[in-house]
CSV table of C-alpha atoms in Angstrom, one decimal:
chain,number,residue,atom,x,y,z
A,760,UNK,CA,58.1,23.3,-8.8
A,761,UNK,CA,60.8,25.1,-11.3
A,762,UNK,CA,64.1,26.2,-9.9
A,763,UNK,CA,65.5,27.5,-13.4
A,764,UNK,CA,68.4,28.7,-11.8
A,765,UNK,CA,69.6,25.3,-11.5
A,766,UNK,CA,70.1,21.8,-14.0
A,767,UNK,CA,66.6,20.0,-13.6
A,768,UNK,CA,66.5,16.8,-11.1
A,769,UNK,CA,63.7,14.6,-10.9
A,770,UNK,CA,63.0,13.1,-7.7
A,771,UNK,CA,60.1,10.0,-6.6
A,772,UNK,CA,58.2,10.1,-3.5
A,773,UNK,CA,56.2,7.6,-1.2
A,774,UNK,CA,53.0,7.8,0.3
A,775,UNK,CA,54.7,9.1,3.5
A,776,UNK,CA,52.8,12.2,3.4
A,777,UNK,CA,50.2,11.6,6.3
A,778,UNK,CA,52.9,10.8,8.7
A,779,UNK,CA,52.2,7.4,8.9
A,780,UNK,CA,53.0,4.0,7.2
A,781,UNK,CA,50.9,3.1,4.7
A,782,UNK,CA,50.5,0.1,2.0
A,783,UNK,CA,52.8,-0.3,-0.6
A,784,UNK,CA,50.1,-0.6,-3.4
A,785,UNK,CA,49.2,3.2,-2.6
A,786,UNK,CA,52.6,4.1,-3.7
A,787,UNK,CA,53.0,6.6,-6.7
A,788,UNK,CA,55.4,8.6,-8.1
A,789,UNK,CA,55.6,12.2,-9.1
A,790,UNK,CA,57.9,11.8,-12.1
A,791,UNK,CA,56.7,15.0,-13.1
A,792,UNK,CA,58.3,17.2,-10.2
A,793,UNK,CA,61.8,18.7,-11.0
A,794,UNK,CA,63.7,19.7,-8.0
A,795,UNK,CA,66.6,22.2,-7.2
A,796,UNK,CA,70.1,21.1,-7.9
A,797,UNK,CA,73.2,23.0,-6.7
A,798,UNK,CA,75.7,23.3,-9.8
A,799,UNK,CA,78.0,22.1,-8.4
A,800,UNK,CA,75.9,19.0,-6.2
A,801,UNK,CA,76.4,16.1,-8.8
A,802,UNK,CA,79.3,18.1,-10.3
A,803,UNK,CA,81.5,15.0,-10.7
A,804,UNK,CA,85.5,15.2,-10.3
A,805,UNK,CA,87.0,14.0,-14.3
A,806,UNK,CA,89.4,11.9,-11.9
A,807,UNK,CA,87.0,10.1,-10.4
A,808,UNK,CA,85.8,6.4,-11.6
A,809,UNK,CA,82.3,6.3,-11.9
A,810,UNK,CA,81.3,3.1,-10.3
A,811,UNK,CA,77.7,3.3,-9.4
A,812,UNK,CA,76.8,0.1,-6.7
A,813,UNK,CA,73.7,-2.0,-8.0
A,814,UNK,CA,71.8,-4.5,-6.6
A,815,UNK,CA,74.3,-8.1,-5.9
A,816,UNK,CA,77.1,-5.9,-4.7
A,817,UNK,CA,78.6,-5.8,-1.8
A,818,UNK,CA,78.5,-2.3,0.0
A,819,UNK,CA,81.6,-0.8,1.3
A,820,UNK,CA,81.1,2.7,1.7
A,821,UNK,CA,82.9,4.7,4.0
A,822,UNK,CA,80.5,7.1,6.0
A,823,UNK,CA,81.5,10.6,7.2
A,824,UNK,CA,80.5,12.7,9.6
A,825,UNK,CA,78.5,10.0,11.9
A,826,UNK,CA,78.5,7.8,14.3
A,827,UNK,CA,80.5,4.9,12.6
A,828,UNK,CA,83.1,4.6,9.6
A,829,UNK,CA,81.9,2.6,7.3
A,830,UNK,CA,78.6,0.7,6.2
A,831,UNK,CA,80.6,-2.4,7.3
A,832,UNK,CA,80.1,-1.6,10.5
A,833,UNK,CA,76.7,-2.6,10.4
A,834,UNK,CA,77.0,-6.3,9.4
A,835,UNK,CA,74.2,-8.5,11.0
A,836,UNK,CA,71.6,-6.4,10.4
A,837,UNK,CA,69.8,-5.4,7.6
A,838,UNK,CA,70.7,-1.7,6.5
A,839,UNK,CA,69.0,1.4,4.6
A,840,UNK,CA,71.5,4.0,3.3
A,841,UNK,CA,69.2,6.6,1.9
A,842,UNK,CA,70.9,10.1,0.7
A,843,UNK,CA,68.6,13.0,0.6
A,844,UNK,CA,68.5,16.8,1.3
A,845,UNK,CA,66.0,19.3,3.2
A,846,UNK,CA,65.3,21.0,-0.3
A,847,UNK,CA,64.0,17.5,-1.7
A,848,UNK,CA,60.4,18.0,-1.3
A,849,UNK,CA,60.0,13.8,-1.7
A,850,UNK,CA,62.4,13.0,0.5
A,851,UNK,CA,61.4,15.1,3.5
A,852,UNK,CA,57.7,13.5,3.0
A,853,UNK,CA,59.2,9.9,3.0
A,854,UNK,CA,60.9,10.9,6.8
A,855,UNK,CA,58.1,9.8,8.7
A,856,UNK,CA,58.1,6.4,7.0
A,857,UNK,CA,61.9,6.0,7.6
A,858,UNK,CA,61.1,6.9,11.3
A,859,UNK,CA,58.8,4.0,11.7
A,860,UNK,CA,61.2,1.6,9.5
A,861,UNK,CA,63.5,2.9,12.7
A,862,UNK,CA,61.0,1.7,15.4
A,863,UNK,CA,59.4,-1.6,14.1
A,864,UNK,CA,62.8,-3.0,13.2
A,865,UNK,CA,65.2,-1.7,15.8
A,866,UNK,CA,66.6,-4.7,16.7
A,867,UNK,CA,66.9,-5.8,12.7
A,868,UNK,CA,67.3,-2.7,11.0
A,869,UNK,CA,70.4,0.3,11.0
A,870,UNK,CA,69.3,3.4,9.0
A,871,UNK,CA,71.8,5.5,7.8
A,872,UNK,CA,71.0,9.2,6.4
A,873,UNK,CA,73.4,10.8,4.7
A,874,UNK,CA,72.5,14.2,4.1
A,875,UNK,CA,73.6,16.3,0.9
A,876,UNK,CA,72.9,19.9,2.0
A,877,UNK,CA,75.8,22.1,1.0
A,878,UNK,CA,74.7,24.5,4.1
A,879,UNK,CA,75.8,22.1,7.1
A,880,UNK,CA,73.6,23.9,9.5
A,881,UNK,CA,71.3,23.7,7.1
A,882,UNK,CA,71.3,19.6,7.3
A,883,UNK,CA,70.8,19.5,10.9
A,884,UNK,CA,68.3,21.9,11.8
A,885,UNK,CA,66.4,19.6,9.0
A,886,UNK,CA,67.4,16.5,11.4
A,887,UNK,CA,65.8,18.1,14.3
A,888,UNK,CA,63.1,19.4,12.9
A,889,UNK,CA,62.2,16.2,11.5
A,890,UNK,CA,62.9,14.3,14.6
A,891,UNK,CA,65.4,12.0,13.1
A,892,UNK,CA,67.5,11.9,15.9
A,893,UNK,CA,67.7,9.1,18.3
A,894,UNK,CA,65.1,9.0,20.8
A,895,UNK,CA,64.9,6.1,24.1
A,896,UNK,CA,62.5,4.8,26.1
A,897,UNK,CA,62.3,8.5,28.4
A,898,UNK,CA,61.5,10.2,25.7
A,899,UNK,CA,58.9,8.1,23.2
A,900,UNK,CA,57.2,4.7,24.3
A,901,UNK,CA,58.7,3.5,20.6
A,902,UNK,CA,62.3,4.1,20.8
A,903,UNK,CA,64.5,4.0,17.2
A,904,UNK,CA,67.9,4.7,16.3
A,905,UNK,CA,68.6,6.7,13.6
A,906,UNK,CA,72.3,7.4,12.0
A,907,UNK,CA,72.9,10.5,10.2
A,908,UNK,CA,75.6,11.3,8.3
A,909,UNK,CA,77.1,14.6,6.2
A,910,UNK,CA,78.3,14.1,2.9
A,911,UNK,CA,79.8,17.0,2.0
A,912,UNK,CA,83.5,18.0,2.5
A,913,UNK,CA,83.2,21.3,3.8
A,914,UNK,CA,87.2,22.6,3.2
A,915,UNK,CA,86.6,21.8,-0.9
A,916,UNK,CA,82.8,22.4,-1.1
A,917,UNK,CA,81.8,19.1,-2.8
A,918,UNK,CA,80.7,15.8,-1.9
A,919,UNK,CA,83.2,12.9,-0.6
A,920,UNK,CA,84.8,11.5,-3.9
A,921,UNK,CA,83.6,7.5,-2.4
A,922,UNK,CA,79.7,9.9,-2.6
A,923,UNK,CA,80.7,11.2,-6.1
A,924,UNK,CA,81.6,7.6,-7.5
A,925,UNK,CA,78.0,6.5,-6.7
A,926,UNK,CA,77.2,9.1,-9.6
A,927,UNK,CA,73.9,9.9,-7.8
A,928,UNK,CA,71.6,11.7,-10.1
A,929,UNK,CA,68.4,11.8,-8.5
A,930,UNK,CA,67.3,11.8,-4.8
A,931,UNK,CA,65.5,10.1,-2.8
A,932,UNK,CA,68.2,7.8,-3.6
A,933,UNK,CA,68.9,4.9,-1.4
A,934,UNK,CA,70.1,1.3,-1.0
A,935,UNK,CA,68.7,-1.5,1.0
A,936,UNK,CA,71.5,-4.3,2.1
A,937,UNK,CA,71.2,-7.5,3.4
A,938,UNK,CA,72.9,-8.6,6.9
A,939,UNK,CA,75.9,-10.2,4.7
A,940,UNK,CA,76.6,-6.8,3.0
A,941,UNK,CA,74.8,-7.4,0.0
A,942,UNK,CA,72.6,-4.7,-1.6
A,943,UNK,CA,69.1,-6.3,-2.1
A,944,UNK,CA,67.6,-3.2,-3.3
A,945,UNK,CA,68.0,0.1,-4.5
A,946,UNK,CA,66.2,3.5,-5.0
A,947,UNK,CA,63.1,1.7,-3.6
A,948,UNK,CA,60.2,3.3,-1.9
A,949,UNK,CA,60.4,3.0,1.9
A,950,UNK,CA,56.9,1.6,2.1
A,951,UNK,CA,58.2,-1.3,-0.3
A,952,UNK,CA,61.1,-1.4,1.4
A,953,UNK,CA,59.2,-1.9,4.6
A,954,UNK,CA,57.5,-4.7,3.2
A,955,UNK,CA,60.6,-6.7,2.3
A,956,UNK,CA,61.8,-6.8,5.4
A,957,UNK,CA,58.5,-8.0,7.1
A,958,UNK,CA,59.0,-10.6,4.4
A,959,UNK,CA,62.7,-11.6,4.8
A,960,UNK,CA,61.8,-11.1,8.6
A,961,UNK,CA,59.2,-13.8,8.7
A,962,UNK,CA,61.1,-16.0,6.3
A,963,UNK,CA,64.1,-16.1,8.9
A,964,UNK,CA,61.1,-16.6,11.4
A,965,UNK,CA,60.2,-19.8,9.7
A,966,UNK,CA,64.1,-21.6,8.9
């Protein structure tokens, strides 16, 4: 898929496809598919200090738009930040997989979307559409929690500078982070990302 109006972006992609979990070892990635950019999207601001967060940081990320302020917030539990948009092919076929990363670790687990549309309305009927909105026990017999976010500042159409310093060049992009803080992963698949926190789950099991 060609968008030639637009820079190129490459994006990766689980095997969330069917709508349902699967193993890690069927992951794969399209390297090959290029993706639709707004100009201005990973435009960055020349004043801005590119300081992109790897893996051993701690995350403090301030979160706009959402239900809480700040990945902080969160401490205690085990967190996936994931940034994507509803024009990322990839990222709207990893949802379902987020979903049930939101239902098998609800008590463990805070998922945190933050969507880049530029078009807020956009964003949301995305959210709905892809029932990534909270849902309880009335509604589903396996209740999640999912918090979405908007990263875009809609008076100066462009992303939040503390977005921008993440110098984000591809989406899916997302970080996993440990219940101290600490990122543990990043830009991994959520079927992977699944499986390492089965692991770290079972390992706190055993201690």
């Amino acid at each position: 898929m060609r968008f030639p109006d637009y820079p190129p972006m490459k994006a990766f992609v689980n095997d969330s496809t069917l709508g349902t979990y699967m193993s890690a070892q069927s992951f794969e990635i399209w390297g090959s598919l290029e993706l639709r950019a707004y100009s201005e999207r990973f435009q960055k601001d020349e004043k801005i200090t590119m300081k992109p967060l790897k893996v051993g940081d701690y995350m403090n990320l301030k979160l706009y738009n959402g239900p809480l302020g700040n990945v902080n917030d969160f401490r205690g539990k085990y967190v996936l930040v994931d940034f994507w948009a509803s024009w990322c092919q990839p990222c709207m076929a990893q949802m379902p997989n987020i979903r049930y990363a939101a239902q098998e670790f609800r008590d463990d687990l805070a998922v945190c979307l933050i969507g880049i549309d530029e078009n807020r309305k956009q964003w949301w009927s995305t959210v709905k559409e892809k029932d990534m909105r909270n849902k309880d026990l009335t509604q589903t017999d396996r209740p999640y929690k999912i918090n979405n976010y908007y990263a875009y500042d809609e008076k100066k159409r462009a992303m939040y500078p503390e977005y921008q310093s993440l110098d984000i060049k591809t989406i899916p992009h997302n970080y996993l982070v440990d219940r101290s803080g600490r990122i543990i992963a990043k830009n991994i698949s959520i079927t992977l990302a699944i499986d390492k926190i089965k692991a770290l789950l079972e390992k706190e099991k055993q201690q």
